[in-house]
PDB file of C-alpha atoms and ligand atoms in Angstrom:
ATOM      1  CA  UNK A  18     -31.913  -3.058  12.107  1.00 90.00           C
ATOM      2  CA  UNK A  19     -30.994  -1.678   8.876  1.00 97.00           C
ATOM      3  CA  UNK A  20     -28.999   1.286   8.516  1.00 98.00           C
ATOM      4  CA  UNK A  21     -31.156   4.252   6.354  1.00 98.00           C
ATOM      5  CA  UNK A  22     -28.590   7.053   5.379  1.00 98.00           C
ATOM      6  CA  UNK A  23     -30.477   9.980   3.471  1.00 98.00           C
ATOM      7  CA  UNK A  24     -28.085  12.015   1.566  1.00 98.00           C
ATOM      8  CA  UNK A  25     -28.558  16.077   0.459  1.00 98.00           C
ATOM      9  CA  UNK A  26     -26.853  16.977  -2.019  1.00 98.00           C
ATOM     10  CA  UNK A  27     -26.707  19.061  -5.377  1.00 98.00           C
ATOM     11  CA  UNK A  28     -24.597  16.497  -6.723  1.00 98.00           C
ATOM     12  CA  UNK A  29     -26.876  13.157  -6.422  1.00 98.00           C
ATOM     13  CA  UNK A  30     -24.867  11.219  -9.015  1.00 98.00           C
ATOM     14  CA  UNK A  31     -21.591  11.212  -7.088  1.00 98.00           C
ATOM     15  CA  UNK A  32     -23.228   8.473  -5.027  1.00 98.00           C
ATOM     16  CA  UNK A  33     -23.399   5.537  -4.126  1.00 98.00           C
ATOM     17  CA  UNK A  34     -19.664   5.987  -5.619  1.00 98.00           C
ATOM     18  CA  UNK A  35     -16.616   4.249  -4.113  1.00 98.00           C
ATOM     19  CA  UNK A  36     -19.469   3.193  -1.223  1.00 98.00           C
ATOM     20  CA  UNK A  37     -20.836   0.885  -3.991  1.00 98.00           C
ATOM     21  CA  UNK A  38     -18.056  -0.859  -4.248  1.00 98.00           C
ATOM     22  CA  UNK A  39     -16.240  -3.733  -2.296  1.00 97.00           C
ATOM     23  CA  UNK A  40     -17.308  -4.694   1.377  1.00 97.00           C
ATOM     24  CA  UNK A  41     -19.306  -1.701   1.818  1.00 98.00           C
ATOM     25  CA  UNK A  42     -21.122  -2.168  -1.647  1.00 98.00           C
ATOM     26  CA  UNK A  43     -21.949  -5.683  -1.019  1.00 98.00           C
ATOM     27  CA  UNK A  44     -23.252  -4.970   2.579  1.00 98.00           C
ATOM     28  CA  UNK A  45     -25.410  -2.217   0.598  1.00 98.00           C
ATOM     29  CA  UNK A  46     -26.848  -4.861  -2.073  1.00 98.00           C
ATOM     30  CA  UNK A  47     -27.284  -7.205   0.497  1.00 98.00           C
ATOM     31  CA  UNK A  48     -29.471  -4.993   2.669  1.00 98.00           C
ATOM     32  CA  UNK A  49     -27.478  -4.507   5.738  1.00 98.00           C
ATOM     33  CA  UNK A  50     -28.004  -0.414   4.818  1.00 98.00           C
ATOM     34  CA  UNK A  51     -29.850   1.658   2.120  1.00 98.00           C
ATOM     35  CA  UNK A  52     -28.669   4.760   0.931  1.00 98.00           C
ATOM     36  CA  UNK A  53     -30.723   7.858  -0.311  1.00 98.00           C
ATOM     37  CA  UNK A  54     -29.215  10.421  -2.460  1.00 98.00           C
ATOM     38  CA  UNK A  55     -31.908  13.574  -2.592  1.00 98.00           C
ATOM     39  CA  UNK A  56     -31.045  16.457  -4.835  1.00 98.00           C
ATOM     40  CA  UNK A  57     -31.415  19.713  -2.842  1.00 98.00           C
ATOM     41  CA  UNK A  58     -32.134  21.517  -6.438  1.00 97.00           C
ATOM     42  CA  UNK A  59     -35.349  19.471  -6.365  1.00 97.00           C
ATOM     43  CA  UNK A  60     -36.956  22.005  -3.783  1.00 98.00           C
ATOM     44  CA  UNK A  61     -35.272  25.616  -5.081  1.00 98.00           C
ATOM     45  CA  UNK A  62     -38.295  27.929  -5.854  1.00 97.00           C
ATOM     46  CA  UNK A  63     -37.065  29.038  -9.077  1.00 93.00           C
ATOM     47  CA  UNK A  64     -37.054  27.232 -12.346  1.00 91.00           C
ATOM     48  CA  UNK A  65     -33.450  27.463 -12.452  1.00 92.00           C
ATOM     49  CA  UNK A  66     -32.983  25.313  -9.079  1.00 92.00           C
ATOM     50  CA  UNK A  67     -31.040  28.145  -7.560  1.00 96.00           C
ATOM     51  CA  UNK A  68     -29.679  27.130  -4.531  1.00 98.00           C
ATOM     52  CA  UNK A  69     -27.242  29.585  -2.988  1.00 98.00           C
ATOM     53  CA  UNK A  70     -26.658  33.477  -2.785  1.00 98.00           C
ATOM     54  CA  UNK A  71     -23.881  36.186  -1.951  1.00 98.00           C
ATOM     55  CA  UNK A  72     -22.876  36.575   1.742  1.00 98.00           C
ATOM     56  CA  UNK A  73     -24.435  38.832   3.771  1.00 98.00           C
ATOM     57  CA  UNK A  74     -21.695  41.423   5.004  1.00 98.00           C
ATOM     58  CA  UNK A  75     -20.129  41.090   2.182  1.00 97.00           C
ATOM     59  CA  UNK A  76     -16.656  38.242   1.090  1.00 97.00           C
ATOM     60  CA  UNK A  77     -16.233  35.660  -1.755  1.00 97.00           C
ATOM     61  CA  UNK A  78     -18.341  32.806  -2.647  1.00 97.00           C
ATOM     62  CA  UNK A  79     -21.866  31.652  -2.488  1.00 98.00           C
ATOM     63  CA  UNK A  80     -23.574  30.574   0.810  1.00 98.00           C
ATOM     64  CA  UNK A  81     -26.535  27.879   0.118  1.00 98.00           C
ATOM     65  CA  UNK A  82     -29.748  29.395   0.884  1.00 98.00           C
ATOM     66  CA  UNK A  83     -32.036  28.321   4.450  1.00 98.00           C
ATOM     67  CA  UNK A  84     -34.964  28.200   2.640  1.00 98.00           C
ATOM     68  CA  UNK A  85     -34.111  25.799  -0.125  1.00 98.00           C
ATOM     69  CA  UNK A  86     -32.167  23.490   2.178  1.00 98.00           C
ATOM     70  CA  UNK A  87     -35.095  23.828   5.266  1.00 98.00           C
ATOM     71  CA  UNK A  88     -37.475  22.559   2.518  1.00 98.00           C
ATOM     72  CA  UNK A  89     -35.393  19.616   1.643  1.00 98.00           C
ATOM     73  CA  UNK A  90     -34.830  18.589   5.250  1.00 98.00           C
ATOM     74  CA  UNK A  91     -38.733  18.740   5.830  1.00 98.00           C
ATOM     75  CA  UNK A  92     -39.461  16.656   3.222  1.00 98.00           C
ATOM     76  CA  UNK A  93     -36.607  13.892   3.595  1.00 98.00           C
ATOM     77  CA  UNK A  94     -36.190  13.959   7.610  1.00 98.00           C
ATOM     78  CA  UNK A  95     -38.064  11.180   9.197  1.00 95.00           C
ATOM     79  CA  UNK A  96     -36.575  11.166  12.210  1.00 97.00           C
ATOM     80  CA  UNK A  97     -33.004  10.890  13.405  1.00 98.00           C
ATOM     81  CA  UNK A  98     -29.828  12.663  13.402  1.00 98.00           C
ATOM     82  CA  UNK A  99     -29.160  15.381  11.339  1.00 99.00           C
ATOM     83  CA  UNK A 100     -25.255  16.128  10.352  1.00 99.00           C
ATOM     84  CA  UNK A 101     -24.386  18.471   8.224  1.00 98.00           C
ATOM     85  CA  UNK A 102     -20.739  17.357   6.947  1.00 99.00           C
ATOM     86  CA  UNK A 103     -18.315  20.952   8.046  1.00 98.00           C
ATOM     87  CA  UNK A 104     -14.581  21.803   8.232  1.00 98.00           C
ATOM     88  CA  UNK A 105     -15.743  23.498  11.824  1.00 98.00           C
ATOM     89  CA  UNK A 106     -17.674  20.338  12.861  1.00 98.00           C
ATOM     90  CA  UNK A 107     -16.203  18.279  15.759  1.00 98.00           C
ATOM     91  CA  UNK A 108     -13.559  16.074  14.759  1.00 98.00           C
ATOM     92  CA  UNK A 109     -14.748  12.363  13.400  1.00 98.00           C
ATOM     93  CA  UNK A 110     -13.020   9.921  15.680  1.00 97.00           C
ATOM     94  CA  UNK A 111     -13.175   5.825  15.776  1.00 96.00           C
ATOM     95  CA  UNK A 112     -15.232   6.655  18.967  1.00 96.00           C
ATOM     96  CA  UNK A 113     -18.084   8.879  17.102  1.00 98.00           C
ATOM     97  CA  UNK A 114     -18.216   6.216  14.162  1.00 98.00           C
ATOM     98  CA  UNK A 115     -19.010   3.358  16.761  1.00 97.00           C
ATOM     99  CA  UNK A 116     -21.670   5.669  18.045  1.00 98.00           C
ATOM    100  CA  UNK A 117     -23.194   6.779  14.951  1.00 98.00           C
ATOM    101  CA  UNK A 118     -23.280   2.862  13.859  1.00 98.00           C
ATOM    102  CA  UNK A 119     -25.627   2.081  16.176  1.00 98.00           C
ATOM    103  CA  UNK A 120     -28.151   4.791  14.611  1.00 98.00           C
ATOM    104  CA  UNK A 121     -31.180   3.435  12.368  1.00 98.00           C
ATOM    105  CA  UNK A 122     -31.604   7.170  10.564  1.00 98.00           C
ATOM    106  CA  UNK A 123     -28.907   9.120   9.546  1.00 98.00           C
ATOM    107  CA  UNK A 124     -29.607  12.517   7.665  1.00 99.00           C
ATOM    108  CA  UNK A 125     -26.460  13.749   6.068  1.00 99.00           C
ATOM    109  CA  UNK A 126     -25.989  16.863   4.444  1.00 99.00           C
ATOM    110  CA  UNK A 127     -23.504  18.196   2.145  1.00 99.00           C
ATOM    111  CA  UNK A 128     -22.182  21.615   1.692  1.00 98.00           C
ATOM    112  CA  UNK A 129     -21.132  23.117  -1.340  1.00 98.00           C
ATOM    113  CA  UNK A 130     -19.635  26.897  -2.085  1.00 98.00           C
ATOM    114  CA  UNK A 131     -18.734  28.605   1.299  1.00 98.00           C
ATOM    115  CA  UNK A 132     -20.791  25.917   3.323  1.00 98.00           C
ATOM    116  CA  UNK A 133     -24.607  26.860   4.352  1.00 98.00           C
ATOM    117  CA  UNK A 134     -26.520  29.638   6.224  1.00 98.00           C
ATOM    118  CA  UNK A 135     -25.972  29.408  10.092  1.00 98.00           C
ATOM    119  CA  UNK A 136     -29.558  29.350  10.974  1.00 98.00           C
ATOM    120  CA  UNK A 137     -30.570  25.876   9.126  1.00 98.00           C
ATOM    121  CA  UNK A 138     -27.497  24.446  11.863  1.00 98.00           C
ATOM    122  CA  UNK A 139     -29.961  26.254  14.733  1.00 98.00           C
ATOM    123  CA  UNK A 140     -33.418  25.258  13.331  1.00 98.00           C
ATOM    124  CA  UNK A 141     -33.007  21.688  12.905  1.00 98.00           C
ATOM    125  CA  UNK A 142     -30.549  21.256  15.872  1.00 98.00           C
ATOM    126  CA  UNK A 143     -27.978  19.977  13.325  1.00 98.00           C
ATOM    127  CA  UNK A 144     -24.424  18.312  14.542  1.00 98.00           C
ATOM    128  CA  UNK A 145     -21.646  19.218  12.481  1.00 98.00           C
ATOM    129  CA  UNK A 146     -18.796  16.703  12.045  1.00 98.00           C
ATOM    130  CA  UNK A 147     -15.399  17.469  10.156  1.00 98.00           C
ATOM    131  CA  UNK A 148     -13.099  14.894   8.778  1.00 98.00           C
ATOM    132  CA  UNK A 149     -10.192  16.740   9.406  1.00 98.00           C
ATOM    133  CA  UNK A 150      -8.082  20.399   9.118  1.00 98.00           C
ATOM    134  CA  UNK A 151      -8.355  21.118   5.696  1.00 98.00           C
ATOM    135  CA  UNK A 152     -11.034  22.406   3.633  1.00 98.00           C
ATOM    136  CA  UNK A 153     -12.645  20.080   0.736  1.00 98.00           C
ATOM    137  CA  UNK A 154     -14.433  21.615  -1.836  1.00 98.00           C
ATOM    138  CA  UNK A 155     -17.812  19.836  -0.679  1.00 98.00           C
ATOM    139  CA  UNK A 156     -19.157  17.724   1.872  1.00 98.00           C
ATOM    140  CA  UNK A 157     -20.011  14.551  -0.297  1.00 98.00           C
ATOM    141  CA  UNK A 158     -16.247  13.603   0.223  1.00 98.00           C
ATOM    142  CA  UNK A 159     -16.847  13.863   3.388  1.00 98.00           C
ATOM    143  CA  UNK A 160     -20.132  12.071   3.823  1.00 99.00           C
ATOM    144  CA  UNK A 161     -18.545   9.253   1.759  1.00 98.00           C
ATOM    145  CA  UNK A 162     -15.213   8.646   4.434  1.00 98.00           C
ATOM    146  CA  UNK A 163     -17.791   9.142   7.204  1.00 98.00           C
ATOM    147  CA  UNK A 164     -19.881   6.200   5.645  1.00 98.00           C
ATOM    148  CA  UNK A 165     -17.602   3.943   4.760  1.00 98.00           C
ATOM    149  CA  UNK A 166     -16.574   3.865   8.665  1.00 98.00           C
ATOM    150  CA  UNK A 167     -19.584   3.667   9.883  1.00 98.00           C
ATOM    151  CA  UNK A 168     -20.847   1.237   7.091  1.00 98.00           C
ATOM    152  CA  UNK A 169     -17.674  -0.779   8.157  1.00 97.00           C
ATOM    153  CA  UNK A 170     -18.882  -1.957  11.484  1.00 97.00           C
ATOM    154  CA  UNK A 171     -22.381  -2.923  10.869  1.00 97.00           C
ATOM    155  CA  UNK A 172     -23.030  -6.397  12.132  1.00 96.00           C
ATOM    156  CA  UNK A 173     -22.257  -8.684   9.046  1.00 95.00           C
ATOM    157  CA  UNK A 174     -20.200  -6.291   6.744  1.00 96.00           C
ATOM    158  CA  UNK A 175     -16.602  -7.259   7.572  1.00 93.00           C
ATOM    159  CA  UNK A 176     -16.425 -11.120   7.638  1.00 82.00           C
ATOM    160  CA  UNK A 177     -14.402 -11.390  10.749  1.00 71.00           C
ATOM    161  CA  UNK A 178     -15.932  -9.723  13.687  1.00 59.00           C
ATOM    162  CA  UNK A 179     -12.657  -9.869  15.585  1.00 59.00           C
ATOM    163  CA  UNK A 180     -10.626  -8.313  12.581  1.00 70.00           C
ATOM    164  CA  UNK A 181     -11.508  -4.411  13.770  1.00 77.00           C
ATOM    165  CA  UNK A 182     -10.031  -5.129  17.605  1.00 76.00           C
ATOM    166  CA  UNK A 183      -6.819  -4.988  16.887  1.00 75.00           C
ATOM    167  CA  UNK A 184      -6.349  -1.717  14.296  1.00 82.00           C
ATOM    168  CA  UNK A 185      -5.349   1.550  15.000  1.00 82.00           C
ATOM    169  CA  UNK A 186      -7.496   3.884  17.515  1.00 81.00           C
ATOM    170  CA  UNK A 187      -9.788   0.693  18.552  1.00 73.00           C
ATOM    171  CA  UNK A 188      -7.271   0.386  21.429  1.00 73.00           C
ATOM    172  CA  UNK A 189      -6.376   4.153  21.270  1.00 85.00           C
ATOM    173  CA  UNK A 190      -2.869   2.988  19.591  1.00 94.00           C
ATOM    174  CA  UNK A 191      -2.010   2.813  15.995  1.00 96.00           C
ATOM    175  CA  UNK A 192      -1.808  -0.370  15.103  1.00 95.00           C
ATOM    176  CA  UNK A 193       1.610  -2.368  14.695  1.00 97.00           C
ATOM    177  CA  UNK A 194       3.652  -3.085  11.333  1.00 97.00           C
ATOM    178  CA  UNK A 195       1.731  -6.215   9.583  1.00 97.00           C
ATOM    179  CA  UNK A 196       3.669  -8.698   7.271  1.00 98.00           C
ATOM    180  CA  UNK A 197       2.627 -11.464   5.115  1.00 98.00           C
ATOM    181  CA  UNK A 198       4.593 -13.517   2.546  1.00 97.00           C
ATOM    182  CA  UNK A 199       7.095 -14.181   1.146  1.00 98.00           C
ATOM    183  CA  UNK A 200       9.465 -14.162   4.365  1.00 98.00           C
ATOM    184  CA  UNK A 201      12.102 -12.845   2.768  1.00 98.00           C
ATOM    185  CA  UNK A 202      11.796  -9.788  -0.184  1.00 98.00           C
ATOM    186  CA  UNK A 203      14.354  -7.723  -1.459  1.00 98.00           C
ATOM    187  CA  UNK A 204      16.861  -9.329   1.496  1.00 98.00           C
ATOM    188  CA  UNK A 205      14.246  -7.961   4.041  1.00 98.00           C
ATOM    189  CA  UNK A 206      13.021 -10.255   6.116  1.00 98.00           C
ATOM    190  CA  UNK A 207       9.676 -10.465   8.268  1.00 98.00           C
ATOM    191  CA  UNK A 208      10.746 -10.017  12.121  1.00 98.00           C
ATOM    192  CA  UNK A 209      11.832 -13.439  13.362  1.00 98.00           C
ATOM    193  CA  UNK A 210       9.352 -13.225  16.859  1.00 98.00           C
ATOM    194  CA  UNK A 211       6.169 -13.956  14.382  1.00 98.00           C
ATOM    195  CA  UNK A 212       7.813 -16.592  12.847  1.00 98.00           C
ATOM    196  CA  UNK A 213       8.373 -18.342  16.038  1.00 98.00           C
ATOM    197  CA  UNK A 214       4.819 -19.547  16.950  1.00 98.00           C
ATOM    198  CA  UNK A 215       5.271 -18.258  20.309  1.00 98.00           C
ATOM    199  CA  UNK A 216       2.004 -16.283  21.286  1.00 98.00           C
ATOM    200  CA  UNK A 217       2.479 -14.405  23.808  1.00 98.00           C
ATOM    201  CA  UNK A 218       5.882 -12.831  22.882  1.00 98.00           C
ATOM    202  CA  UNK A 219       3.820 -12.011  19.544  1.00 98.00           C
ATOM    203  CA  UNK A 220       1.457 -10.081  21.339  1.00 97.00           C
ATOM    204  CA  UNK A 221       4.745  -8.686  23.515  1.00 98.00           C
ATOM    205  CA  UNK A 222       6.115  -7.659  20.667  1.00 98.00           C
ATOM    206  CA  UNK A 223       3.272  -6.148  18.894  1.00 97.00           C
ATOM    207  CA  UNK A 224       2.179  -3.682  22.092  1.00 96.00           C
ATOM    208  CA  UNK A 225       5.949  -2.755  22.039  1.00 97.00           C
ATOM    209  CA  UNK A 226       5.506  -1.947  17.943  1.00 98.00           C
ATOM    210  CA  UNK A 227       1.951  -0.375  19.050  1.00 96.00           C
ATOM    211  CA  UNK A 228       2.972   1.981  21.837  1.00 96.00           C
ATOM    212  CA  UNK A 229       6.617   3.050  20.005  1.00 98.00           C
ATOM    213  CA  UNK A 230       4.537   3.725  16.825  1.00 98.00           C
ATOM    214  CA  UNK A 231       2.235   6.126  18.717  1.00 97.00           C
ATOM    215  CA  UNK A 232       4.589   7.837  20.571  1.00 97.00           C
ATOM    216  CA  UNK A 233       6.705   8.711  17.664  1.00 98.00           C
ATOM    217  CA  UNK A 234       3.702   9.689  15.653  1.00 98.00           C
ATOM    218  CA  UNK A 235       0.793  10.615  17.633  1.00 97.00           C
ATOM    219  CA  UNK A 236       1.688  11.195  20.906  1.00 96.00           C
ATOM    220  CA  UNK A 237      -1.590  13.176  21.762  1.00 94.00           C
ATOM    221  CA  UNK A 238      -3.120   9.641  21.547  1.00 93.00           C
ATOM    222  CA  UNK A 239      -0.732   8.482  24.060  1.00 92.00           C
ATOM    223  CA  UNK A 240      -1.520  11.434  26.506  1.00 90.00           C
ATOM    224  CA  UNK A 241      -5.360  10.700  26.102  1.00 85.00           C
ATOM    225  CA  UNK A 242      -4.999   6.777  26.823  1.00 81.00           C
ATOM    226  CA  UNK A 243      -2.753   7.698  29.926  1.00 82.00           C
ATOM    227  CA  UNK A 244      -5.403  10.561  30.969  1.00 84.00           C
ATOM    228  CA  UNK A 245      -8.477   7.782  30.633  1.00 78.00           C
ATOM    229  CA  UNK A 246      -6.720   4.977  32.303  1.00 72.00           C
TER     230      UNK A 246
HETATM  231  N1  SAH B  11     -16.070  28.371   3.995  1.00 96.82           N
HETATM  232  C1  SAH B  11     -16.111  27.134   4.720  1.00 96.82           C
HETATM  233  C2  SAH B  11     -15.606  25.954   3.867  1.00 96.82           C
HETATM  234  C3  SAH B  11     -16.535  25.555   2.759  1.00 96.82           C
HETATM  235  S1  SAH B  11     -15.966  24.139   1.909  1.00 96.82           S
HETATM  236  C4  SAH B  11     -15.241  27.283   5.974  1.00 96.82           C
HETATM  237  O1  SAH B  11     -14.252  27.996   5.934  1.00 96.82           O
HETATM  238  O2  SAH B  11     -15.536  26.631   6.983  1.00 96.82           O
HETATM  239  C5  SAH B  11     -17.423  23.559   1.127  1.00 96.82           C
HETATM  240  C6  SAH B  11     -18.140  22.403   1.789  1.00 96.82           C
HETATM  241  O3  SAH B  11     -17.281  21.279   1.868  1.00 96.82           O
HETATM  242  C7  SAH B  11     -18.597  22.650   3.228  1.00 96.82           C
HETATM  243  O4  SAH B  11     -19.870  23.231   3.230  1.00 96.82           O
HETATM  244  C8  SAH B  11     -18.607  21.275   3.832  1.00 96.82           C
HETATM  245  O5  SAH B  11     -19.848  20.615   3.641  1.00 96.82           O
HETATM  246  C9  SAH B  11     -17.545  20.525   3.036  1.00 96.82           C
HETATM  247  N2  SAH B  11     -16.267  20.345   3.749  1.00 96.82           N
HETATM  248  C10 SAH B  11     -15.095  20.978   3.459  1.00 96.82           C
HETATM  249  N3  SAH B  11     -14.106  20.579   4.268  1.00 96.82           N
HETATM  250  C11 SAH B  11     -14.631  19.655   5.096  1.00 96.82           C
HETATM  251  C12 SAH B  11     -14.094  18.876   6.172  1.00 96.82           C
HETATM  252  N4  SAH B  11     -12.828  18.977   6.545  1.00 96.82           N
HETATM  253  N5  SAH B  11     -14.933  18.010   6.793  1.00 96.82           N
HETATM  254  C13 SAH B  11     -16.230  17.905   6.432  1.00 96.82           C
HETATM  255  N6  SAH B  11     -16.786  18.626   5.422  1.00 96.82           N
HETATM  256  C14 SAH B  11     -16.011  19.489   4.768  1.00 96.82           C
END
């Protein structure tokens, strides 16, 4: 199954950007997902490619226009999801990237100005996803982080299919302080347990890192792993 992300966008030549690059660049040249960047201008009715207008009710910006944006979904959408990228979108978690890896057809759309007219969200049954609380000033930012996760965990992008168990939010923790060489740098030296070859105090020691970690920073994430356990 390969992985066909459709992008809308009035800014087609920000992609594939930093997506074309390193493992998520190679996984696109070698086929493990395509990506389709489709300029929204292409379908405004006017020879200017206007795409957005005032608010109704009045307030600052530009709102991009349903019938513009409904003509670019109909001729792009071939089936699957539709997300359109939104500071008032559910959160994006490790637990929706997993989920939205396993989709063939993603349709992704990005906003621009003061976001898009409500009823495209109703008449396409759109899901909106936000990457966090703050406001970008367009949804191909967005679209990018989202990708690179979910690129990230097709089968065959990372070369290590055990190197995702372990990191932060795949066990609901943040993941424990890592350490390579040298052992010793700038008189600090790399904790003595990982020197000792001794597995299982390792692995001790690193859910002892794991769980102080979260509970100093993120204890919300503690509070959900005690609530599903
Ligand atoms: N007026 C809107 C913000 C518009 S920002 C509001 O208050 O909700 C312009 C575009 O950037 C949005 O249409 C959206 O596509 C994108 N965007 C901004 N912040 C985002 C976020 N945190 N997550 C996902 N997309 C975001």
């Amino acid at each position: 199954m390969v992985l066909k992300a459709k992008i809308l966008t009035i800014f087609p030549e920000i992609f594939p950007g930093f997506l074309g690059t390193s493992l998520t660049g190679r996984a696109l040249e070698d086929g493990i997902w395509q990506l389709e960047a489709i300029n929204i201008r292409d379908y405004a009715f006017d020879k200017h490619g206007s795409v957005d207008d005032t608010p109704c009710g009045g307030g600052a910006g530009m709102i991009m226009r349903p019938d513009v944006l409904g003509a670019a979904i109909e001729h792009n959408h071939t089936g699957g999801k539709i997300i359109y990228m939104s500071p008032k979108g559910m959160p994006l978690t490790q637990a929706k990237v997993h989920e939205l890896s396993k989709e063939e057809n993603l349709t992704i759309i990005c906003g621009r100005f003061e976001g898009i007219d409500e009823r495209v969200l109703e008449e396409y049954s759109i899901e909106e996803i936000s990457i966090g609380d703050y406001i970008l000033t367009g949804g191909e930012q967005a679209a990018m982080v989202m990708l690179d996760a979910v690129v990230r965990l097709l089968p065959g992008v990372l070369g290590n299919a055990q190197s995702t168990e372990n990191e932060s939010f795949e066990q609901k923790l943040l993941e424990y302080p890592q350490y390579t060489r040298p052992i010793e740098w700038k008189g600090r030296k790399v904790p003595d347990v990982l020197m000792s070859g001794h597995h299982e105090n390792i692995a001790k020691w690193q859910r002892q890192q794991a769980l102080q970690i979260t509970k100093n920073r993120r204890p919300d994430l503690l509070e959900k792993m005690l609530d599903s356990e």
